[in-house]
Short mmCIF file of C-alpha atoms in Angstrom, two decimals:
data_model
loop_
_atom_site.label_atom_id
_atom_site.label_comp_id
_atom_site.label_asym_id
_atom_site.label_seq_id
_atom_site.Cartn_x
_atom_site.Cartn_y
_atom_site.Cartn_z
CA UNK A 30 102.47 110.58 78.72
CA UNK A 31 99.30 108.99 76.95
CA UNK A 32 101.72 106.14 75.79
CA UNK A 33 103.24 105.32 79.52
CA UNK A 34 100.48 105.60 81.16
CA UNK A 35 98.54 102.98 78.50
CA UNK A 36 101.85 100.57 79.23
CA UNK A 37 101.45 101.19 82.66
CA UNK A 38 97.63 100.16 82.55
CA UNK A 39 98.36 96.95 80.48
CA UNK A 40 101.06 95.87 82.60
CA UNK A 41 98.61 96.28 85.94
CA UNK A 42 95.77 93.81 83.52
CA UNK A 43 98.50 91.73 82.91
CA UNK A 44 100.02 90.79 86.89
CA UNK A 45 96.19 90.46 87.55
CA UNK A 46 95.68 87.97 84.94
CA UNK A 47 99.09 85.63 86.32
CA UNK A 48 97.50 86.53 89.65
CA UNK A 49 94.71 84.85 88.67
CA UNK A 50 96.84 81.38 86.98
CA UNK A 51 96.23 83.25 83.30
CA UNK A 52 99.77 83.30 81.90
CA UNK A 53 98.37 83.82 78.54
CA UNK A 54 99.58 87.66 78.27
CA UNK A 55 102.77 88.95 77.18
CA UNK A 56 104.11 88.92 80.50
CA UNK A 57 102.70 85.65 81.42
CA UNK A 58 104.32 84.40 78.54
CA UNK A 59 107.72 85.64 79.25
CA UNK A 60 107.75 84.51 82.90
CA UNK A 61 106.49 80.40 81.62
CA UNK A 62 109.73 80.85 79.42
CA UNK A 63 112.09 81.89 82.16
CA UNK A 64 110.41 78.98 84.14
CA UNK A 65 110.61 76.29 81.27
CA UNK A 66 114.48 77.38 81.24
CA UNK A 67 116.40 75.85 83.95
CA UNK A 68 114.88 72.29 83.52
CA UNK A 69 116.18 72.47 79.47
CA UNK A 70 119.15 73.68 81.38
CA UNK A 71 119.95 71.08 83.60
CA UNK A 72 119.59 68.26 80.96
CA UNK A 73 122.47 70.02 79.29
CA UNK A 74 124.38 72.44 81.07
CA UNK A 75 128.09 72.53 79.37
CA UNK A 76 127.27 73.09 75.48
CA UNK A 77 123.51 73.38 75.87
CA UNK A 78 120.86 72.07 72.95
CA UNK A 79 121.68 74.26 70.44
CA UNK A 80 118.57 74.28 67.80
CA UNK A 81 117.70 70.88 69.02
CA UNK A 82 115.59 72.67 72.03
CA UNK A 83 113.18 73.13 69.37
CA UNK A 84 112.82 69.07 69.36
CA UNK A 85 111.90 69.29 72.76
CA UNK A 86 109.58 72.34 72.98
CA UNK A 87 107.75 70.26 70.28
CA UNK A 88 107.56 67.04 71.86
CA UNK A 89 106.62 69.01 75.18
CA UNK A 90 103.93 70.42 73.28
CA UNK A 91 102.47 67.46 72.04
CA UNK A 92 102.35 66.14 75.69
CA UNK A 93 100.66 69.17 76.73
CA UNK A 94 102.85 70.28 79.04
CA UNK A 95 103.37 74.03 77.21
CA UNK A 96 100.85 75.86 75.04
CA UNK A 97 100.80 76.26 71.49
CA UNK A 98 101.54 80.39 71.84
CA UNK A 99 104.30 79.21 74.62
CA UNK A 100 106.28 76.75 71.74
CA UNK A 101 105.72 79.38 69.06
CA UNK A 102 107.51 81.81 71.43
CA UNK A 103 110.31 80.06 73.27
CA UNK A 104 111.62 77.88 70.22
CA UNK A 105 112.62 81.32 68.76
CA UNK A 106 114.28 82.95 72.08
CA UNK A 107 113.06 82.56 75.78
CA UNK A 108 113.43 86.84 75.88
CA UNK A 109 116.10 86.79 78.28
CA UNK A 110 120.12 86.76 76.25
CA UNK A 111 121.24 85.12 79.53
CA UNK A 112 118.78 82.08 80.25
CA UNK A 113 118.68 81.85 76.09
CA UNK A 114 122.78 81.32 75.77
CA UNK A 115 122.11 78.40 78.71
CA UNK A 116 119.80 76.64 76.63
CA UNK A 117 120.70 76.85 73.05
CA UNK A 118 125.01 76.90 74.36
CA UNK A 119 125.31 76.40 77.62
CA UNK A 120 127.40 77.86 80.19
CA UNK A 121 130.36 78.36 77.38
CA UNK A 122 127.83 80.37 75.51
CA UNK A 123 127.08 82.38 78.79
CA UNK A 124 130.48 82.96 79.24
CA UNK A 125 131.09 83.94 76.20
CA UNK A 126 128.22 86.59 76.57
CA UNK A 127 129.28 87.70 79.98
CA UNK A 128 132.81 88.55 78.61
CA UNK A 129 131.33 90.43 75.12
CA UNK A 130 129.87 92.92 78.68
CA UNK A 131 132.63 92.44 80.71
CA UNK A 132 135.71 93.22 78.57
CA UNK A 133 135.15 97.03 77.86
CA UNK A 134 134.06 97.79 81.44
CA UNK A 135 137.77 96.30 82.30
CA UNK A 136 139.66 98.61 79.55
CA UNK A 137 137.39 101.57 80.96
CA UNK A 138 139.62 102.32 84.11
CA UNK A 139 142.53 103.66 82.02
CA UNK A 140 140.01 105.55 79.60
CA UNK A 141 139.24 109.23 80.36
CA UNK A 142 135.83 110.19 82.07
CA UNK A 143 133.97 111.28 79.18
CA UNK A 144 134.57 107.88 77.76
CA UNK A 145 134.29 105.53 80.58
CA UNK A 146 131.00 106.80 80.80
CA UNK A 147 130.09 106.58 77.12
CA UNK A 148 131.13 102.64 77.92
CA UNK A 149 129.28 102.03 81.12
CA UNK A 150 126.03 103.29 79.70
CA UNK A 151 125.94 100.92 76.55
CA UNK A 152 127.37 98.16 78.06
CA UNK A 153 124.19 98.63 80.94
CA UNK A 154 121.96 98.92 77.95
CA UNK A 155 123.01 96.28 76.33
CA UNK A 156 122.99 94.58 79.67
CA UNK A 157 119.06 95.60 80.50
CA UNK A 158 118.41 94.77 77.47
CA UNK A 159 119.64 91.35 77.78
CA UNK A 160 117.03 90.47 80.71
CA UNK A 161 113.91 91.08 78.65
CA UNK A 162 115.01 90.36 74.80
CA UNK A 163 118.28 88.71 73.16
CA UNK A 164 119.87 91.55 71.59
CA UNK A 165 123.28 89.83 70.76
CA UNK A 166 121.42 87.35 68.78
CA UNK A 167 120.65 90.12 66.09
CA UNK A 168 123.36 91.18 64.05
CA UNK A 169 122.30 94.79 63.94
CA UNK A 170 122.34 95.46 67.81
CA UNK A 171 125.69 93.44 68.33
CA UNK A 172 127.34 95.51 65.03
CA UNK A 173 126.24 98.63 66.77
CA UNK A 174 127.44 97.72 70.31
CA UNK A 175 130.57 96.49 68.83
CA UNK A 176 131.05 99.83 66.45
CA UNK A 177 130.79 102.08 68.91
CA UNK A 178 132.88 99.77 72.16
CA UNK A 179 135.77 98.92 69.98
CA UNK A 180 136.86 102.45 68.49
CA UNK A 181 136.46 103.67 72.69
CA UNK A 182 138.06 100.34 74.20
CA UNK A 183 140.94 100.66 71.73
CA UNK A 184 141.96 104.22 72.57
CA UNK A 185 143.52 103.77 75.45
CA UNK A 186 145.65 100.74 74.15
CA UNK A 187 147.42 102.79 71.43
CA UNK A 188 150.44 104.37 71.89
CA UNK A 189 150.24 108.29 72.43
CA UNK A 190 153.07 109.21 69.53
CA UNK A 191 151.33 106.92 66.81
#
């Protein structure tokens, strides 16, 4: 309880501070990054910038158009998988993504309850997960979503007698 309600304290400092134009908080730094996004986007929409965004966060720095803790930051990951993939791969990337979520929740409707639940609930995780942080571009999260979707998505393709 002591925990949430600390969270839920810092979280109420922080929407006052971008209330007040201070996007220097954790949030404030997240929501510059999901601004910066689209206009990276839009120079490169198809196959994106790949590690060359980095290039342009730095000259965009030295402009003064971001901060210093904003570069540090979003040349790393803009903490959202979606608006990351545009970016870094563009919309091939995103698809890409959007099918690695979309594939076992199309194999669930011929899986049995117990599992098709199992499935929806990681691939929402995974999902959430994906609007605040880029968990795919870890290998530990992606081996453990993958570990535990493939064994479930596979069951119902193999043939009862085998």
């Amino acid at each position: 309880k002591d925990k949430i309600n600390e969270r839920y304290n810092q979280t109420i400092y922080e929407i006052k501070k971008i209330q007040s134009d201070d996007y220097s908080t954790s949030v404030g730094l997240r929501l510059q990054m999901w601004m910066l996004a689209p206009e990276l986007i839009k120079q490169k929409p198809i196959l994106g910038h790949g590690q060359e965004q980095r290039e342009i966060l730095k000259d965009k720095l030295e402009h003064g158009e971001i901060s210093r803790p904003l570069y540090h930051y979003a040349s790393a990951h803009f903490h959202n998988q979606f608006l990351d993939k545009m970016v870094k791969s563009g919309i091939i990337g995103v698809i890409l993504v959007i099918g690695l979520l979309l594939y076992p929740l199309m194999t669930v409707r011929k899986s049995p309850p117990s599992d098709a639940y199992m499935v929806i609930g990681l691939v929402s995780l995974f999902f959430i997960a994906g609007l605040t942080d880029v968990p795919f571009n870890h290998p530990q999260p992606l081996m453990l979503y993958l570990l535990f979707l493939v064994p479930i998505c596979s069951r119902c393709k193999r043939v009862t007698n085998d």
